[in-house]
Amino acid sequence: MTSNCSSKVIVAREAIEKLDGILEGYDKPICVTDLLLYEKYSKLVSSIVGEKLEWLIINDRIAKNTKSMIDADIILGFGGGRSIDQAKIMARDSHIEWISIPTAASHDGIASEVASVMHNGYRYSEKCKRPKLILADLDIMDDAPPHLRLSGLGDVISKASSLAEWRLARDYADEEYDSDVYATVEAALEAVLTNSSLEVLVGSVIDAGIAMSEFGSSRPCSGTEHAISHAMDRRNHNLHGIQVAFATPFSLHFMEQTDYGKYSPTEILRFMKREEMPVTFDEMDLTRELFLDDIDHAIRIMNKRNRYSVLKHVHAKHEDMLLAIEKVGY
Ligand SMILES: [Zn+2]
């Protein structure tokens, strides 16, 4: 592990009420959020924190050079993906601390130091700064649109593929590995497979995000299935967790040909169907040809990042991929 100064975590109903005490000693807190959440929650949050709280409403685009944007002594990222990512980037650029207040459990980035940034049509990960605190209010998260919860479940179950591939990469490509981080992420995965309630899901996405930050790279939580999702992002397709989950059984199909697959594609598909996640090309508004092109692109992403892919390990050819697509039943 690269550091032992973990983020503090509070997961509770009405956790937001604690914000007043948490911000004691800070004079200029700024809260980054989007317009919808501002309209829904600004009264509540301002009534807890008081007049000193400033708001920064962001739109679709994440601003990159944020150093001159703020005059604050602590940043709150209040939202799902973009607001949290924006807070991370601002905290890094201005060298001040930030607090993650996720309003949905949609992906493990709510607890990590890595921001997802769009550049020239591609989404890529940028290392920022870990939050001082993760404050997860289960009442607020309960109120999030249901597809955001599905995305969170998807991001967690994708670890069935990323973890197996990480062990494969340790043994065949000498990639850096940490057994404590592995155990944490695996426990997060197991927890959700056994109980997909919001409370368990929130705990799992936070644990996975923190584990990733402590390891210093996304490798434990991101393998070929994530690279396929990054390739899908070229078309600005679907939610992160929905995409990585969709690609997971494909990757696990090949993992079964090694000694490293702990979870079968069938087992993960059963979970996805039970939760009513998209599992077919039709449900994903995708075609076999586009998916094959995404896989092709994903292999290039993995090579570029020096990450060992299960597809490389089994020397997967075009016809093997067609067979995998058929077997999974996309
Ligand atoms: Zn992810």
Tab-separated table of C-alpha atoms and ligand atoms in Angstrom:
chain	number	residue	atom	x	y	z
A	1	MET	CA	0.000	0.000	0.000
A	2	THR	CA	1.240	3.442	-0.820
A	3	SER	CA	-0.293	5.234	2.139
A	4	ASN	CA	-1.992	4.492	5.402
A	5	CYS	CA	-3.963	7.712	5.793
A	6	SER	CA	-7.384	6.422	4.784
A	7	SER	CA	-10.434	8.577	4.334
A	8	LYS	CA	-12.911	8.640	7.206
A	9	VAL	CA	-16.303	7.156	6.384
A	10	ILE	CA	-19.760	7.840	7.779
A	11	VAL	CA	-22.679	5.819	6.376
A	12	ALA	CA	-25.985	6.477	8.125
A	13	ARG	CA	-29.530	7.680	7.782
A	14	GLU	CA	-29.673	11.468	8.210
A	15	ALA	CA	-25.851	11.585	8.052
A	16	ILE	CA	-26.099	15.022	6.432
A	17	GLU	CA	-27.139	16.439	9.816
A	18	LYS	CA	-23.555	15.920	10.979
A	19	LEU	CA	-22.218	18.374	8.417
A	20	ASP	CA	-22.476	21.299	10.790
A	21	GLY	CA	-20.050	19.743	13.278
A	22	ILE	CA	-17.787	18.437	10.517
A	23	LEU	CA	-17.358	21.934	9.065
A	24	GLU	CA	-16.622	23.535	12.395
A	25	GLY	CA	-13.364	25.440	12.060
A	26	TYR	CA	-13.821	26.064	8.339
A	27	ASP	CA	-14.824	29.594	7.320
A	28	LYS	CA	-15.403	29.221	3.594
A	29	PRO	CA	-16.853	25.876	2.610
A	30	ILE	CA	-17.968	25.532	-0.997
A	31	CYS	CA	-20.425	22.894	-2.191
A	32	VAL	CA	-20.118	21.646	-5.778
A	33	THR	CA	-23.296	20.190	-7.221
A	34	ASP	CA	-25.564	20.180	-10.264
A	35	LEU	CA	-28.725	22.175	-10.797
A	36	LEU	CA	-31.191	19.351	-10.091
A	37	LEU	CA	-29.592	18.464	-6.780
A	38	TYR	CA	-29.210	22.121	-5.895
A	39	GLU	CA	-32.929	22.620	-6.357
A	40	LYS	CA	-33.727	19.525	-4.329
A	41	TYR	CA	-31.277	19.795	-1.426
A	42	SER	CA	-29.727	23.278	-1.149
A	43	LYS	CA	-32.263	24.471	1.420
A	44	LEU	CA	-31.671	21.448	3.628
A	45	VAL	CA	-27.864	21.612	3.383
A	46	SER	CA	-27.718	25.388	3.853
A	47	SER	CA	-29.990	25.151	6.885
A	48	ILE	CA	-27.516	22.704	8.458
A	49	VAL	CA	-24.282	24.485	7.561
A	50	GLY	CA	-25.471	28.093	7.737
A	51	GLU	CA	-24.711	31.221	5.773
A	52	LYS	CA	-21.004	30.578	5.279
A	53	LEU	CA	-21.754	27.879	2.673
A	54	GLU	CA	-21.151	28.875	-0.959
A	55	TRP	CA	-22.545	26.883	-3.876
A	56	LEU	CA	-20.938	26.098	-7.191
A	57	ILE	CA	-23.399	24.726	-9.732
A	58	ILE	CA	-21.728	22.792	-12.515
A	59	ASN	CA	-23.202	21.792	-15.849
A	60	ASP	CA	-22.358	18.868	-18.123
A	61	ARG	CA	-18.726	19.712	-18.644
A	62	ILE	CA	-16.073	19.357	-16.017
A	63	ALA	CA	-13.859	22.425	-15.805
A	64	LYS	CA	-10.221	21.457	-15.911
A	65	ASN	CA	-8.126	24.349	-14.668
A	66	THR	CA	-9.907	25.208	-11.491
A	67	LYS	CA	-7.152	26.834	-9.454
A	68	SER	CA	-8.459	30.338	-9.913
A	69	MET	CA	-12.109	29.298	-9.658
A	70	ILE	CA	-12.458	29.199	-5.925
A	71	ASP	CA	-11.669	31.033	-2.768
A	72	ALA	CA	-12.598	28.396	-0.200
A	73	ASP	CA	-10.984	26.442	2.624
A	74	ILE	CA	-12.843	23.163	2.073
A	75	ILE	CA	-14.733	21.660	-0.863
A	76	LEU	CA	-17.825	19.483	-0.680
A	77	GLY	CA	-18.634	17.301	-3.667
A	78	PHE	CA	-22.388	16.738	-3.486
A	79	GLY	CA	-23.800	14.469	-6.177
A	80	GLY	CA	-23.156	11.384	-8.268
A	81	GLY	CA	-20.355	11.323	-10.808
A	82	ARG	CA	-19.610	14.782	-12.146
A	83	SER	CA	-19.932	16.878	-8.988
A	84	ILE	CA	-17.711	14.475	-7.069
A	85	ASP	CA	-15.145	14.423	-9.886
A	86	GLN	CA	-15.196	18.203	-10.118
A	87	ALA	CA	-14.626	18.492	-6.350
A	88	LYS	CA	-11.662	16.109	-6.606
A	89	ILE	CA	-10.055	18.101	-9.394
A	90	MET	CA	-10.594	21.408	-7.579
A	91	ALA	CA	-9.166	19.987	-4.352
A	92	ARG	CA	-6.073	18.796	-6.142
A	93	ASP	CA	-5.520	22.037	-8.048
A	94	SER	CA	-6.051	24.292	-5.051
A	95	HIS	CA	-4.338	22.036	-2.482
A	96	ILE	CA	-7.259	22.018	-0.092
A	97	GLU	CA	-9.244	19.167	1.382
A	98	TRP	CA	-12.525	17.830	0.081
A	99	ILE	CA	-15.442	15.838	1.420
A	100	SER	CA	-17.378	13.363	-0.692
A	101	ILE	CA	-21.147	13.495	-0.146
A	102	PRO	CA	-22.499	10.965	-2.650
A	103	THR	CA	-26.190	11.238	-3.477
A	104	ALA	CA	-26.203	7.871	-5.274
A	105	ALA	CA	-24.189	4.661	-4.975
A	106	SER	CA	-23.596	4.558	-8.715
A	107	HIS	CA	-19.860	3.689	-8.898
A	108	ASP	CA	-16.769	3.278	-6.756
A	109	GLY	CA	-15.416	6.702	-7.725
A	110	ILE	CA	-17.430	8.278	-4.900
A	111	ALA	CA	-14.702	7.130	-2.513
A	112	SER	CA	-11.599	7.168	-4.685
A	113	GLU	CA	-8.971	9.703	-5.635
A	114	VAL	CA	-9.438	9.059	-9.339
A	115	ALA	CA	-11.607	11.363	-11.448
A	116	SER	CA	-13.145	10.317	-14.734
A	117	VAL	CA	-12.573	13.019	-17.301
A	118	MET	CA	-13.731	13.314	-20.911
A	119	HIS	CA	-11.093	14.398	-23.377
A	120	ASN	CA	-11.511	14.398	-27.157
A	121	GLY	CA	-14.449	12.031	-26.891
A	122	TYR	CA	-12.616	9.602	-24.617
A	123	ARG	CA	-13.168	9.052	-20.955
A	124	TYR	CA	-9.991	8.526	-18.986
A	125	SER	CA	-8.954	8.414	-15.339
A	126	GLU	CA	-7.042	11.203	-13.708
A	127	LYS	CA	-5.366	10.867	-10.347
A	128	CYS	CA	-6.517	13.598	-7.952
A	129	LYS	CA	-6.810	13.542	-4.225
A	130	ARG	CA	-8.610	11.222	-1.825
A	131	PRO	CA	-11.460	12.717	0.220
A	132	LYS	CA	-10.877	13.679	3.828
A	133	LEU	CA	-14.272	12.193	4.606
A	134	ILE	CA	-17.008	10.252	2.832
A	135	LEU	CA	-20.386	11.243	4.222
A	136	ALA	CA	-23.060	8.914	2.866
A	137	ASP	CA	-26.614	9.788	3.841
A	138	LEU	CA	-28.746	6.709	3.181
A	139	ASP	CA	-31.983	8.731	3.113
A	140	ILE	CA	-30.649	10.930	0.312
A	141	MET	CA	-29.211	7.933	-1.563
A	142	ASP	CA	-32.488	6.048	-1.191
A	143	ASP	CA	-34.112	8.815	-3.190
A	144	ALA	CA	-31.761	8.535	-6.187
A	145	PRO	CA	-33.126	7.257	-9.517
A	146	PRO	CA	-33.151	3.403	-9.506
A	147	HIS	CA	-30.836	3.056	-12.523
A	148	LEU	CA	-28.047	4.701	-10.495
A	149	ARG	CA	-28.302	1.921	-7.921
A	150	LEU	CA	-28.109	-0.638	-10.747
A	151	SER	CA	-24.982	1.073	-12.008
A	152	GLY	CA	-23.419	0.759	-8.546
A	153	LEU	CA	-24.303	-2.941	-8.404
A	154	GLY	CA	-22.771	-3.333	-11.860
A	155	ASP	CA	-19.526	-1.651	-10.857
A	156	VAL	CA	-19.220	-3.964	-7.839
A	157	ILE	CA	-19.993	-7.231	-9.656
A	158	SER	CA	-17.476	-6.320	-12.382
A	159	LYS	CA	-14.851	-7.080	-9.709
A	160	ALA	CA	-15.581	-10.782	-10.375
A	161	SER	CA	-13.639	-10.224	-13.575
A	162	SER	CA	-11.122	-7.545	-12.539
A	163	LEU	CA	-9.946	-9.402	-9.419
A	164	ALA	CA	-9.393	-12.669	-11.268
A	165	GLU	CA	-7.524	-10.846	-14.003
A	166	TRP	CA	-5.402	-9.051	-11.428
A	167	ARG	CA	-4.177	-12.392	-10.020
A	168	LEU	CA	-3.552	-13.601	-13.557
A	169	ALA	CA	-1.564	-10.439	-14.279
A	170	ARG	CA	0.446	-10.874	-11.083
A	171	ASP	CA	1.483	-14.387	-12.079
A	172	TYR	CA	1.997	-13.950	-15.813
A	173	ALA	CA	2.994	-10.319	-16.241
A	174	ASP	CA	4.502	-9.511	-12.868
A	175	GLU	CA	1.993	-6.741	-12.207
A	176	GLU	CA	2.064	-5.193	-8.767
A	177	TYR	CA	-0.271	-6.925	-6.301
A	178	ASP	CA	-1.466	-6.495	-2.733
A	179	SER	CA	-3.269	-9.279	-0.903
A	180	ASP	CA	-4.944	-6.947	1.646
A	181	VAL	CA	-6.405	-4.803	-1.133
A	182	TYR	CA	-7.489	-7.961	-2.926
A	183	ALA	CA	-9.260	-9.229	0.206
A	184	THR	CA	-11.061	-5.905	0.724
A	185	VAL	CA	-12.378	-5.725	-2.831
A	186	GLU	CA	-13.340	-9.396	-2.819
A	187	ALA	CA	-15.272	-8.911	0.433
A	188	ALA	CA	-17.090	-5.950	-1.163
A	189	LEU	CA	-18.041	-8.159	-4.113
A	190	GLU	CA	-19.155	-11.081	-1.938
A	191	ALA	CA	-21.258	-8.782	0.218
A	192	VAL	CA	-23.249	-7.469	-2.743
A	193	LEU	CA	-23.685	-10.909	-4.320
A	194	THR	CA	-25.221	-12.086	-1.046
A	195	ASN	CA	-27.251	-8.957	-0.245
A	196	SER	CA	-27.925	-6.237	-2.796
A	197	SER	CA	-29.584	-3.780	-0.388
A	198	LEU	CA	-28.649	-0.113	-0.619
A	199	GLU	CA	-26.798	-0.159	2.681
A	200	VAL	CA	-24.587	-3.087	1.655
A	201	LEU	CA	-24.048	-1.583	-1.794
A	202	VAL	CA	-22.958	1.759	-0.344
A	203	GLY	CA	-20.480	0.006	1.938
A	204	SER	CA	-19.121	-2.015	-0.986
A	205	VAL	CA	-18.606	0.873	-3.432
A	206	ILE	CA	-16.890	2.862	-0.686
A	207	ASP	CA	-14.632	-0.030	0.346
A	208	ALA	CA	-13.688	-0.717	-3.273
A	209	GLY	CA	-12.963	2.971	-3.903
A	210	ILE	CA	-10.792	3.306	-0.818
A	211	ALA	CA	-8.933	0.067	-1.581
A	212	MET	CA	-8.151	1.400	-5.054
A	213	SER	CA	-6.851	4.676	-3.641
A	214	GLU	CA	-4.694	2.866	-1.111
A	215	PHE	CA	-3.246	0.608	-3.762
A	216	GLY	CA	-2.490	3.663	-5.866
A	217	SER	CA	-4.015	2.377	-9.095
A	218	SER	CA	-7.401	1.259	-10.370
A	219	ARG	CA	-6.049	-2.193	-11.309
A	220	PRO	CA	-7.819	-4.155	-8.535
A	221	CYS	CA	-11.211	-2.779	-9.621
A	222	SER	CA	-10.676	-2.389	-13.334
A	223	GLY	CA	-9.748	-5.021	-15.904
A	224	THR	CA	-10.666	-5.902	-19.484
A	225	GLU	CA	-14.381	-5.384	-18.683
A	226	HIS	CA	-13.598	-1.752	-17.766
A	227	ALA	CA	-11.504	-1.293	-20.898
A	228	ILE	CA	-14.476	-2.516	-22.976
A	229	SER	CA	-16.642	0.055	-21.193
A	230	HIS	CA	-14.095	2.787	-21.958
A	231	ALA	CA	-14.306	1.748	-25.598
A	232	MET	CA	-18.120	1.999	-25.420
A	233	ASP	CA	-17.717	5.546	-24.068
A	234	ARG	CA	-16.597	6.595	-27.555
A	235	ARG	CA	-20.301	6.589	-28.381
A	236	ASN	CA	-21.296	8.123	-25.030
A	237	HIS	CA	-23.443	5.150	-24.346
A	238	ASN	CA	-24.718	4.208	-20.906
A	239	LEU	CA	-23.892	4.474	-17.192
A	240	HIS	CA	-20.429	3.278	-16.178
A	241	GLY	CA	-21.600	0.417	-13.939
A	242	ILE	CA	-24.149	-0.814	-16.469
A	243	GLN	CA	-21.459	-0.999	-19.161
A	244	VAL	CA	-18.778	-2.721	-17.053
A	245	ALA	CA	-21.333	-5.274	-15.800
A	246	PHE	CA	-22.443	-5.966	-19.368
A	247	ALA	CA	-18.865	-6.800	-20.375
A	248	THR	CA	-18.147	-8.887	-17.256
A	249	PRO	CA	-19.668	-12.256	-18.345
A	250	PHE	CA	-17.739	-11.941	-21.627
A	251	SER	CA	-14.478	-11.578	-19.772
A	252	LEU	CA	-15.419	-14.350	-17.313
A	253	HIS	CA	-16.117	-16.699	-20.219
A	254	PHE	CA	-12.418	-16.549	-21.054
A	255	MET	CA	-11.398	-16.562	-17.413
A	256	GLU	CA	-13.064	-19.980	-17.096
A	257	GLN	CA	-10.397	-21.326	-19.459
A	258	THR	CA	-7.754	-20.463	-16.860
A	259	ASP	CA	-7.363	-21.532	-13.226
A	260	TYR	CA	-8.229	-18.036	-12.074
A	261	GLY	CA	-11.989	-17.753	-12.558
A	262	LYS	CA	-13.737	-17.902	-9.198
A	263	TYR	CA	-17.105	-16.826	-10.560
A	264	SER	CA	-18.811	-18.301	-13.597
A	265	PRO	CA	-20.426	-16.101	-16.257
A	266	THR	CA	-23.714	-17.890	-15.462
A	267	GLU	CA	-23.570	-16.900	-11.809
A	268	ILE	CA	-22.996	-13.224	-12.637
A	269	LEU	CA	-25.667	-13.286	-15.354
A	270	ARG	CA	-28.159	-14.750	-12.918
A	271	PHE	CA	-27.513	-11.852	-10.547
A	272	MET	CA	-27.846	-9.319	-13.364
A	273	LYS	CA	-31.137	-10.778	-14.565
A	274	ARG	CA	-32.536	-10.887	-11.046
A	275	GLU	CA	-31.708	-7.197	-10.631
A	276	GLU	CA	-33.135	-6.449	-14.087
A	277	MET	CA	-29.892	-5.131	-15.476
A	278	PRO	CA	-29.445	-5.102	-19.272
A	279	VAL	CA	-27.868	-8.333	-20.502
A	280	THR	CA	-28.604	-8.339	-24.240
A	281	PHE	CA	-27.418	-6.199	-27.173
A	282	ASP	CA	-31.002	-5.045	-27.666
A	283	GLU	CA	-31.336	-3.896	-24.069
A	284	MET	CA	-28.025	-2.051	-24.406
A	285	ASP	CA	-28.933	-0.563	-27.788
A	286	LEU	CA	-25.804	-2.233	-29.113
A	287	THR	CA	-24.966	-4.569	-31.996
A	288	ARG	CA	-22.621	-7.525	-32.148
A	289	GLU	CA	-20.403	-5.654	-34.618
A	290	LEU	CA	-20.112	-2.582	-32.404
A	291	PHE	CA	-19.366	-4.764	-29.383
A	292	LEU	CA	-16.630	-6.624	-31.295
A	293	ASP	CA	-15.136	-3.299	-32.271
A	294	ASP	CA	-15.242	-2.218	-28.611
A	295	ILE	CA	-13.407	-5.394	-27.613
A	296	ASP	CA	-10.786	-4.746	-30.257
A	297	HIS	CA	-10.332	-1.250	-28.932
A	298	ALA	CA	-10.259	-2.506	-25.343
A	299	ILE	CA	-7.339	-4.815	-26.132
A	300	ARG	CA	-5.438	-1.791	-27.407
A	301	ILE	CA	-6.309	0.152	-24.233
A	302	MET	CA	-5.023	-2.700	-22.058
A	303	ASN	CA	-1.778	-2.906	-24.058
A	304	LYS	CA	-1.257	0.822	-23.890
A	305	ARG	CA	-1.718	0.790	-20.128
A	306	ASN	CA	0.609	-2.220	-19.763
A	307	ARG	CA	-2.163	-4.279	-18.250
A	308	TYR	CA	-2.324	-7.987	-18.923
A	309	SER	CA	-5.670	-9.022	-20.372
A	310	VAL	CA	-7.314	-12.420	-20.076
A	311	LEU	CA	-7.981	-12.118	-23.824
A	312	LYS	CA	-4.242	-11.977	-24.440
A	313	HIS	CA	-3.637	-14.828	-22.027
A	314	VAL	CA	-5.942	-17.237	-23.849
A	315	HIS	CA	-4.931	-15.870	-27.287
A	316	ALA	CA	-8.595	-15.138	-28.035
A	317	LYS	CA	-9.276	-15.001	-31.772
A	318	HIS	CA	-12.222	-13.539	-33.618
A	319	GLU	CA	-14.069	-16.873	-33.725
A	320	ASP	CA	-13.482	-17.392	-29.986
A	321	MET	CA	-15.089	-14.021	-29.333
A	322	LEU	CA	-18.079	-14.896	-31.490
A	323	LEU	CA	-18.459	-18.115	-29.526
A	324	ALA	CA	-18.209	-16.216	-26.211
A	325	ILE	CA	-20.930	-13.819	-27.361
A	326	GLU	CA	-23.126	-16.765	-28.248
A	327	LYS	CA	-22.449	-18.608	-24.984
A	328	VAL	CA	-23.166	-15.572	-22.837
A	329	GLY	CA	-26.366	-15.091	-24.825
A	330	TYR	CA	-26.015	-11.382	-25.526
B	1	ZN	ZN	-15.664	1.046	-12.266
